[in-house]
Coordinates of C-alpha atoms in Angstrom, one line a residue:
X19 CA 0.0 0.0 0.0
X20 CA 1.4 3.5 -0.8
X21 CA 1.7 5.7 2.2
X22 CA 2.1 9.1 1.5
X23 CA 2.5 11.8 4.0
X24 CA 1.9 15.3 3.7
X25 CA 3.1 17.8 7.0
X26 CA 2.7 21.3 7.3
X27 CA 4.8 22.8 9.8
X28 CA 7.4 19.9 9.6
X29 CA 10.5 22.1 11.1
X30 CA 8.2 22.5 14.1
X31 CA 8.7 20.5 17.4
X32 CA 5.6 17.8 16.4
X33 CA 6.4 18.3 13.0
X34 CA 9.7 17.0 13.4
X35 CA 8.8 14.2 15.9
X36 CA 5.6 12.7 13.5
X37 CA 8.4 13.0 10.6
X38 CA 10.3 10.6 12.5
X39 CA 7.4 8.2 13.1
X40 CA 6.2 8.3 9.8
X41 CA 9.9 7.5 8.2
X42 CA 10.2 4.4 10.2
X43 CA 6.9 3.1 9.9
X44 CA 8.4 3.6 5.9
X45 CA 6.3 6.2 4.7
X46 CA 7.0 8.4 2.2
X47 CA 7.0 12.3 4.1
X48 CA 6.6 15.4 2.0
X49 CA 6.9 18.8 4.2
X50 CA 5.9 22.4 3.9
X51 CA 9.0 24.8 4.9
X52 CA 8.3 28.5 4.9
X53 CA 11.5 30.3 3.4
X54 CA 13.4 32.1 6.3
X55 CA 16.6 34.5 5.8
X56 CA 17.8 31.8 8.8
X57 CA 18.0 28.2 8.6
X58 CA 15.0 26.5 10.4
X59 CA 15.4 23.4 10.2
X60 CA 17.3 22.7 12.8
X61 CA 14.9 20.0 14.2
X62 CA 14.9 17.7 10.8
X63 CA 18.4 18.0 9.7
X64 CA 19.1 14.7 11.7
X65 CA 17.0 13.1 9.2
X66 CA 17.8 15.4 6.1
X67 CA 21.3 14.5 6.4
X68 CA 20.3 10.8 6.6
X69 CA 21.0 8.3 3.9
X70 CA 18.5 5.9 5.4
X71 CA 15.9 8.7 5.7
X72 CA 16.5 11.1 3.3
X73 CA 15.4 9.6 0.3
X74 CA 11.8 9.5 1.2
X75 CA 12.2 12.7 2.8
X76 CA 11.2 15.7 0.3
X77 CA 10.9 19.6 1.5
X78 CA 8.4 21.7 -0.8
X79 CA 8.9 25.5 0.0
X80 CA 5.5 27.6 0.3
X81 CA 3.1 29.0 2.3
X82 CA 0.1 28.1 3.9
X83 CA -1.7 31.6 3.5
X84 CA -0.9 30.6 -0.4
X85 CA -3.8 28.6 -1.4
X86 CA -2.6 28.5 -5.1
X87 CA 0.7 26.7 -3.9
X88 CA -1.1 24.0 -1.4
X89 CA -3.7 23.7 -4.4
X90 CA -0.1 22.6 -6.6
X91 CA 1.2 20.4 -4.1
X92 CA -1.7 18.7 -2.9
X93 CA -2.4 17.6 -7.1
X94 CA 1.3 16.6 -7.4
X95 CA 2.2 15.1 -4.1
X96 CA -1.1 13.0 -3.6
X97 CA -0.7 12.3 -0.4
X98 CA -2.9 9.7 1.6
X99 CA -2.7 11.5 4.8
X100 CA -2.0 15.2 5.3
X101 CA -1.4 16.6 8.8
X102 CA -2.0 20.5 9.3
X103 CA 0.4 21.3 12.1
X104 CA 1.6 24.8 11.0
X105 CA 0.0 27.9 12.7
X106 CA 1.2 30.9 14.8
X107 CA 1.0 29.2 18.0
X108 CA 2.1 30.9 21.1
X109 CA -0.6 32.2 22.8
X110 CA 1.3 35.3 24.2
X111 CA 2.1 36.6 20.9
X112 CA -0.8 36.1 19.2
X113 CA -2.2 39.3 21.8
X114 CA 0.2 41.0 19.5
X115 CA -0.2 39.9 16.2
X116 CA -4.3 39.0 15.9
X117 CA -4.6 39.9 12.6
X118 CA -1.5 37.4 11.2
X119 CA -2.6 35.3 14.0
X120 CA -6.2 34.5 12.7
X121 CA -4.7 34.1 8.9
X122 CA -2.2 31.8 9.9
X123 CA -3.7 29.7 12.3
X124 CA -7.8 29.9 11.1
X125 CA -8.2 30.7 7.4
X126 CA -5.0 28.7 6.4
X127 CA -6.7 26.0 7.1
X128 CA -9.7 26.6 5.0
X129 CA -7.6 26.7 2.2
X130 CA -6.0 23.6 3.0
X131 CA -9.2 21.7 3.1
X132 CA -10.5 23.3 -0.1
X133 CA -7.4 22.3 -1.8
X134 CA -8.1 18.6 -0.7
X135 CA -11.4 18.3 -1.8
X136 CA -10.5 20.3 -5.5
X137 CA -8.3 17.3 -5.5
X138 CA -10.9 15.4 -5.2
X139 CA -10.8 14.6 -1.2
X140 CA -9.5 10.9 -1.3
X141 CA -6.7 11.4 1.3
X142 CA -7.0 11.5 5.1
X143 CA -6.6 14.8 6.9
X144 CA -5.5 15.6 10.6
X145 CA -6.1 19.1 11.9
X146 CA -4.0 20.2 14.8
X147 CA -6.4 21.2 17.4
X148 CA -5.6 22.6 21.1
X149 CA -6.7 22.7 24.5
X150 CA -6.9 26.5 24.4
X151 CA -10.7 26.1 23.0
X152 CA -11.7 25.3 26.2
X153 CA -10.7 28.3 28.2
X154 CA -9.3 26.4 31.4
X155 CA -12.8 27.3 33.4
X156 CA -11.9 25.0 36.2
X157 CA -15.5 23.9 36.4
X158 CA -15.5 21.9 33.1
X159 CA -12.4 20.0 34.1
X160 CA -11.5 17.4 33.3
X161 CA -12.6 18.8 29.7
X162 CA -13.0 16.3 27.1
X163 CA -15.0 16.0 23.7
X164 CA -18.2 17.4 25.0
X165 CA -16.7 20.4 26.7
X166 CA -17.9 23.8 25.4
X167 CA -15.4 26.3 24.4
X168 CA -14.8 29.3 25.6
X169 CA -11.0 30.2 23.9
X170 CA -9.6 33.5 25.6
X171 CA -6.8 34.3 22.8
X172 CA -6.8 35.4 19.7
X173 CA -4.7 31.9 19.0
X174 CA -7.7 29.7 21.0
X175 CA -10.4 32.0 18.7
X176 CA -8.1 31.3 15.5
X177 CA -7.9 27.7 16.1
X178 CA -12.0 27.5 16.5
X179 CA -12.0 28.6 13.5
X180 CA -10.1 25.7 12.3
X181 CA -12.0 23.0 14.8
X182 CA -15.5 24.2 13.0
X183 CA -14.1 24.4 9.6
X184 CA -12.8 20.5 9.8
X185 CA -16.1 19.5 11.0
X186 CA -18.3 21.2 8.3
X187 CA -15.9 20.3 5.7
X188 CA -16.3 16.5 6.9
X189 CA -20.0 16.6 7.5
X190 CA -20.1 18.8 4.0
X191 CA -18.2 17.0 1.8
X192 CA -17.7 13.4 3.0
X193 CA -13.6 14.0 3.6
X194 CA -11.6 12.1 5.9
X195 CA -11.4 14.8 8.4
X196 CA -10.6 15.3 11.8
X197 CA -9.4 17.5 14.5
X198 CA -6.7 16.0 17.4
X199 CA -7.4 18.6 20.8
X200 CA -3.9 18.0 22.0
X201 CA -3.4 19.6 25.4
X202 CA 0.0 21.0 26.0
X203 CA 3.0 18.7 24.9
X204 CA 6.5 19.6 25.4
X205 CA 9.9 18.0 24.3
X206 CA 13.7 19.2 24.3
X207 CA 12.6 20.5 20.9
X208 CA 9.7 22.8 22.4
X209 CA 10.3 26.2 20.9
X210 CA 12.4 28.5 23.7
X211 CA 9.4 31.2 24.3
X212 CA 7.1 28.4 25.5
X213 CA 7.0 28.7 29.8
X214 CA 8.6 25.0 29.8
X215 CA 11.6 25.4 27.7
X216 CA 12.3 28.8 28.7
X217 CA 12.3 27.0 32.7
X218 CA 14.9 24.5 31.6
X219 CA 16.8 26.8 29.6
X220 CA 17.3 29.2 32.4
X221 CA 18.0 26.8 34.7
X222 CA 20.8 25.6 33.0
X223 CA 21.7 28.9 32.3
X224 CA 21.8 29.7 35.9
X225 CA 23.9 26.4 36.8
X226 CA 26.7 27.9 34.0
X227 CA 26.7 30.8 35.4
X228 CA 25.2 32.5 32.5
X229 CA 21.9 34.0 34.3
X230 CA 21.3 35.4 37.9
X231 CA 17.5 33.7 37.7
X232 CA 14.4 32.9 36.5
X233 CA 11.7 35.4 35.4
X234 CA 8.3 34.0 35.4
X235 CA 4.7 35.5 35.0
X236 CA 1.7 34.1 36.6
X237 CA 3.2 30.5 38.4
X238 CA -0.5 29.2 39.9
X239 CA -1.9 28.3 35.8
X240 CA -2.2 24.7 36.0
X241 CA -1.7 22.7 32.6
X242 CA -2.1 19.1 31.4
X243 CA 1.5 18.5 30.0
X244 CA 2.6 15.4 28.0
X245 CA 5.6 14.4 25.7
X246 CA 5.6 15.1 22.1
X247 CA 6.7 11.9 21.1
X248 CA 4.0 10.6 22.5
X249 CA 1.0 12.7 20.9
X250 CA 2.3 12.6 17.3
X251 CA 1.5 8.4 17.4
X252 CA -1.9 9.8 18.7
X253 CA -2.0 11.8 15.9
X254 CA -1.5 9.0 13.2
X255 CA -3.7 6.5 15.7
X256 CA -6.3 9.6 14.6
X257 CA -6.0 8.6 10.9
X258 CA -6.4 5.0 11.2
X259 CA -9.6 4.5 12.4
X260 CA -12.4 3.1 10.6
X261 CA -14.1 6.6 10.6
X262 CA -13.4 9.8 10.6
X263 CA -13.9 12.0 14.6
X264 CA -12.3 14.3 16.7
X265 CA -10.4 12.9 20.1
X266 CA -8.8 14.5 23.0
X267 CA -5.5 13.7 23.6
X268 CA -3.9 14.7 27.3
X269 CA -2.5 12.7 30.3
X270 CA -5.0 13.0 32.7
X271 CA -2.9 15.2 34.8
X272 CA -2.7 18.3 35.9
X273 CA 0.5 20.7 37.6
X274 CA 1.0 23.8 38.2
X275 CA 4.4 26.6 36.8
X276 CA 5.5 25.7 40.0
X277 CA 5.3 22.3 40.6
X278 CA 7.4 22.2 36.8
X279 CA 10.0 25.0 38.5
X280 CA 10.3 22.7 41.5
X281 CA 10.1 19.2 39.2
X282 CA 13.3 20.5 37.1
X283 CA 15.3 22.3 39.9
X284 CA 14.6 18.8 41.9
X285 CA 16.7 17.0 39.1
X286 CA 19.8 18.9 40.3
X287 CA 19.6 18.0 44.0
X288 CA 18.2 21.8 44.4
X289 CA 15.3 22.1 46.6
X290 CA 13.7 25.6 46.3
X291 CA 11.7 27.1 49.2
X292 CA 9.0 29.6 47.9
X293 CA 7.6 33.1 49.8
X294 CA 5.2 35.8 49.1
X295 CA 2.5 35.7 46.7
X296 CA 1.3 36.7 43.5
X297 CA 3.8 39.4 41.9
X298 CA 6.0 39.3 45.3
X299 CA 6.8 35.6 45.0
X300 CA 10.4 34.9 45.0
X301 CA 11.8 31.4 45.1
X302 CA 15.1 30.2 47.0
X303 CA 17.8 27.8 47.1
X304 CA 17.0 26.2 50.9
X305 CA 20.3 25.2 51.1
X306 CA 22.5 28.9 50.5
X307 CA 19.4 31.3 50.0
X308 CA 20.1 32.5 46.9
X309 CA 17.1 34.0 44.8
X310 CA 16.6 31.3 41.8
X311 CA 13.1 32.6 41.0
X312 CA 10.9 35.5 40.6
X313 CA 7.8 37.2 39.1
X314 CA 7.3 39.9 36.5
X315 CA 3.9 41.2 36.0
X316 CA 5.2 41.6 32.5
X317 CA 4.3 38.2 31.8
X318 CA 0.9 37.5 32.4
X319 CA -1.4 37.9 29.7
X320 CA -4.5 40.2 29.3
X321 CA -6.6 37.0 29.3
X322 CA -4.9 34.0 31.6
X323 CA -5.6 30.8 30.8
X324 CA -6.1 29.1 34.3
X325 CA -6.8 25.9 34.4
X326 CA -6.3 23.0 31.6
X327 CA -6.8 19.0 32.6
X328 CA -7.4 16.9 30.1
X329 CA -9.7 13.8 29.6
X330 CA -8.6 11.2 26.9
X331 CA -10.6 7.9 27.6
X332 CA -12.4 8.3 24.4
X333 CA -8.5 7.8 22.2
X334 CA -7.7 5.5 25.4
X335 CA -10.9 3.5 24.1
X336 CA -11.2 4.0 20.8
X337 CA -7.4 4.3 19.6
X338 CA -5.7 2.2 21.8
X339 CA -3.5 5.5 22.7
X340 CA -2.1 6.7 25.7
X341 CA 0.8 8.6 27.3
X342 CA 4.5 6.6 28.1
X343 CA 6.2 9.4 29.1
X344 CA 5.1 10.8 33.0
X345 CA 5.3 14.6 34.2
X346 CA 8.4 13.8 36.2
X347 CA 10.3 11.7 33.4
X348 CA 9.2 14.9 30.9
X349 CA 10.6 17.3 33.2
X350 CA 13.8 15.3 33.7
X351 CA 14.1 14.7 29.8
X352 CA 14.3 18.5 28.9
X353 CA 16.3 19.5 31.6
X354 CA 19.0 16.8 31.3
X355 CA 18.7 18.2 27.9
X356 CA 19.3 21.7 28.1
X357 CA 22.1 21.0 31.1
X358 CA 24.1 19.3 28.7
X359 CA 23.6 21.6 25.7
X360 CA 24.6 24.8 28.1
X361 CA 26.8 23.4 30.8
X362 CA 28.5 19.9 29.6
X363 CA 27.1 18.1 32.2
X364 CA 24.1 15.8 32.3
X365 CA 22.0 16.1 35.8
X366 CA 23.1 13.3 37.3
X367 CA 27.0 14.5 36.7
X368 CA 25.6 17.6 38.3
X369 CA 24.2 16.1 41.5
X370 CA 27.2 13.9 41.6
X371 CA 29.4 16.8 41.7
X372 CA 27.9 19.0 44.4
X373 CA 26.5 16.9 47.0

C-alpha cells in the first residue's frame, strides 16, 4: 500500500517528531518549509542528512496563507494522509499579532481543506487542534470532547476557527477529516518562548553561570503537560480509524508553573523554598538562600488561561492510545537536555558533583 505523508509545519517540534514516526513506519514524508533569511530546520536536519531517511524525505517551499501553492502540491504530491500542524501558536504573541494570527492559524486552514477536496478529497486529513478552546474554566475540568469552548486568545479563537471548519468540511463533503485537541505537549525540541523550555533553559543557564534567575509571570496556571513523542503516534492513531472523529489527547494530569519549577530544579539536587504571593513571589535555594526565582507582572497575559486537565478515555478507548512518558520523566528529559547543551554536564554529573 502507498503511504504518503503530507506535513505542514514539519521544522516545528511535532512536526519534526511525527516526521520521525512516519519514516520508520516507511512512509514516504513530504513537508511544507516556509522560506526564512535563517535556517529553520534545525529539528529535521538529523534526518535530512540521513541516507536511510533522506530519500523518502522531500521539503516543498510555500506558504500556507498561499492557497494556489497548497492547491499545486496537494495535485502533485497525492498524499494519503495530510497533517496540518503549521500555525502561529504561542498564545502570548498572538495578543500581538491577531490579525496574522487569525490568517495563519484559522483561514490557512480553510484553504487547505478546499485544496483537498479540489483534488478530489480521497486522502486523510489531521487538523492540529488545542486545549486552548476550552478556556481552562476550572468547572469543566476534566474537559473532554463534549466540553464547550470558551477560547480566551486570539490563537484559542483562531484555532475554532479551524476546529468548525474540519467538522463542516467533513460533514459537507464526506472528507476524511478530523481534529486531534492536543493539550500542551512539550519536548527538548519545544520552541524556547514556551513557559517549559524557557524554565529549563534558564535553569541551565543559571547552573553555567550565565543567568542570575528565572523570570516567570503568573506561576498558579495549571496545565495538562505530556511528551511530544508521545501525541504525534496519537496523531497518526487519529487517521487509522475506521471513521473519521475528533479525540482529546492529554494525560490525565494536571501541575501547576510551579510544581514544573520545582520538578526541574529537583533533578539537580536543588530544593527551592518559595515566599510571598502573586507578583511578590520569589523562590530560594533552601540550602544557600540565593534567589533562583521571581515574578514579573510583564508576563501575564490580558486573558490568563487558568486551568487546563485533560480527559482522553475516548482515544484511550477507541485508539488504543495513551501517554509513556510521566510529568516527572518529561521534566527530567528536557532539563538533562538543556544542562548538557549549556553546561556539559548531564544532571546526574551535576548532583554527583555538588552533594
Amino acid at each position: 500500500m502507498r503511504n504518503v505523508a503530507f506535513i505542514t509545519g514539519i521544522t516545528g517540534q511535532d512536526g519534526s517528531y511525527l516526521a520521525e514516526f512516519l519514516l520508520e513506519k516507511g512512509y514516504e514524508v513530504h513537508g511544507l518549509v516556509r522560506r526564512h533569511s535563517i535556517r529553520n530546520t534545525q529539528r529535521i536536519d538529523h534526518l535530512l542528512n540521513s541516507k536511510y531517511y533522506n530519500v523518502k524525505l522531500f521539503m516543498h517551499f510555500a506558504d500556507t496563507t498561499d492557497s494556489s501553492n497548497l492547491m499545486r502540491l496537494i495535485g502533485e504530491i497525492k498524499p494519503t494522509e495530510v497533517y496540518n500542524l503549521a500555525a502561529q501558536s504561542h498564545v502570548g504573541i498572538s495578543f500581538e499579532v491577531p490579525e496574522y494570527t487569525a490568517e495563519a492559524t484559522g483561514v490557512s486552514t480553510l484553504k487547505l481543506l478546499e485544496a483537498i477536496r479540489v483534488n478530489g478529497g480521497q486522502c486523510r486529513y489531521y487538523q492540529a487542534s488545542t486545549s486552548e478552546l476550552f478556556g481552562g474554566i476550572p468547572e469543566t475540568a476534566p474537559q473532554s470532547e463534549k466540553t464547550p469552548f470558551y477560547p480566551k486568545s486570539p490563537y484559542g479563537v483562531a484555532k475554532l476557527y479551524s476546529y468548525w471548519i474540519t467538522v463542516n468540511y467533513r460533514e459537507s463533503y464526506n472528507l476524511f477529516a478530523c481534529n486531534g485537541i492536543l493539550f500542551n505537549h512539550e519536548s527538548p525540541r519545544r520552541g524556547e518562548n514556551f513557559v517549559t523550555r524557557k524554565i529549563t533553559l534558564a535553569i541551565a543557564n543559571i547552573i553555567a553561570g550565565k543567568q542570575e534567575k528565572l523570570s516567570l509571570g503568573n506561576m498558579d496556571a495549571k496545565r495538562d503537560w505530556g511528551f511530544a513523542g508521545d501525541y504525534v503516534e496519537g496523531m497518526w492513531r487519529i487517521l487509522q480509524a475506521d471513521k473519521p472523529c475528533d479525540y482529546v489527547l492529554a494525560t490525565n494530569e494536571t501541575h501547576t508553573v510551579r510544581e514544573f519549577v520545582v520538578e526541574a530544579f529537583q533533578n539537580l539536587g536543588i530544593e527551592v523554598r518559595f515566599e510571598g504571593e502573586g507578583v511578590n513571589e520569589k523562590g530560594y535555594d533552601a540550602r544557600t538562600g540565593k534567589l533562583l526565582v521571581d515574578v514579573n507582572p510583564e508576563f501575564y497575559r490580558p486573558a490568563e488561561v487558568e486551568f487546563l486537565w485533560g480527559d482522553p478515555s475516548k482515544a484511550e478507548a477507541e485508539l488504543g492510545w495513551k501517554r509513556k512518558v510521566d510529568f516527572k520523566g518529561l521534566v527530567s528529559m528536557m532539563m538533562d537536555a538543556d544542562l548538557k547543551e549549556i553546561a556539559g554536564v548531564s544532571c546526574e554529573e551535576y548532583k554527583a558533583q555538588n552533594k
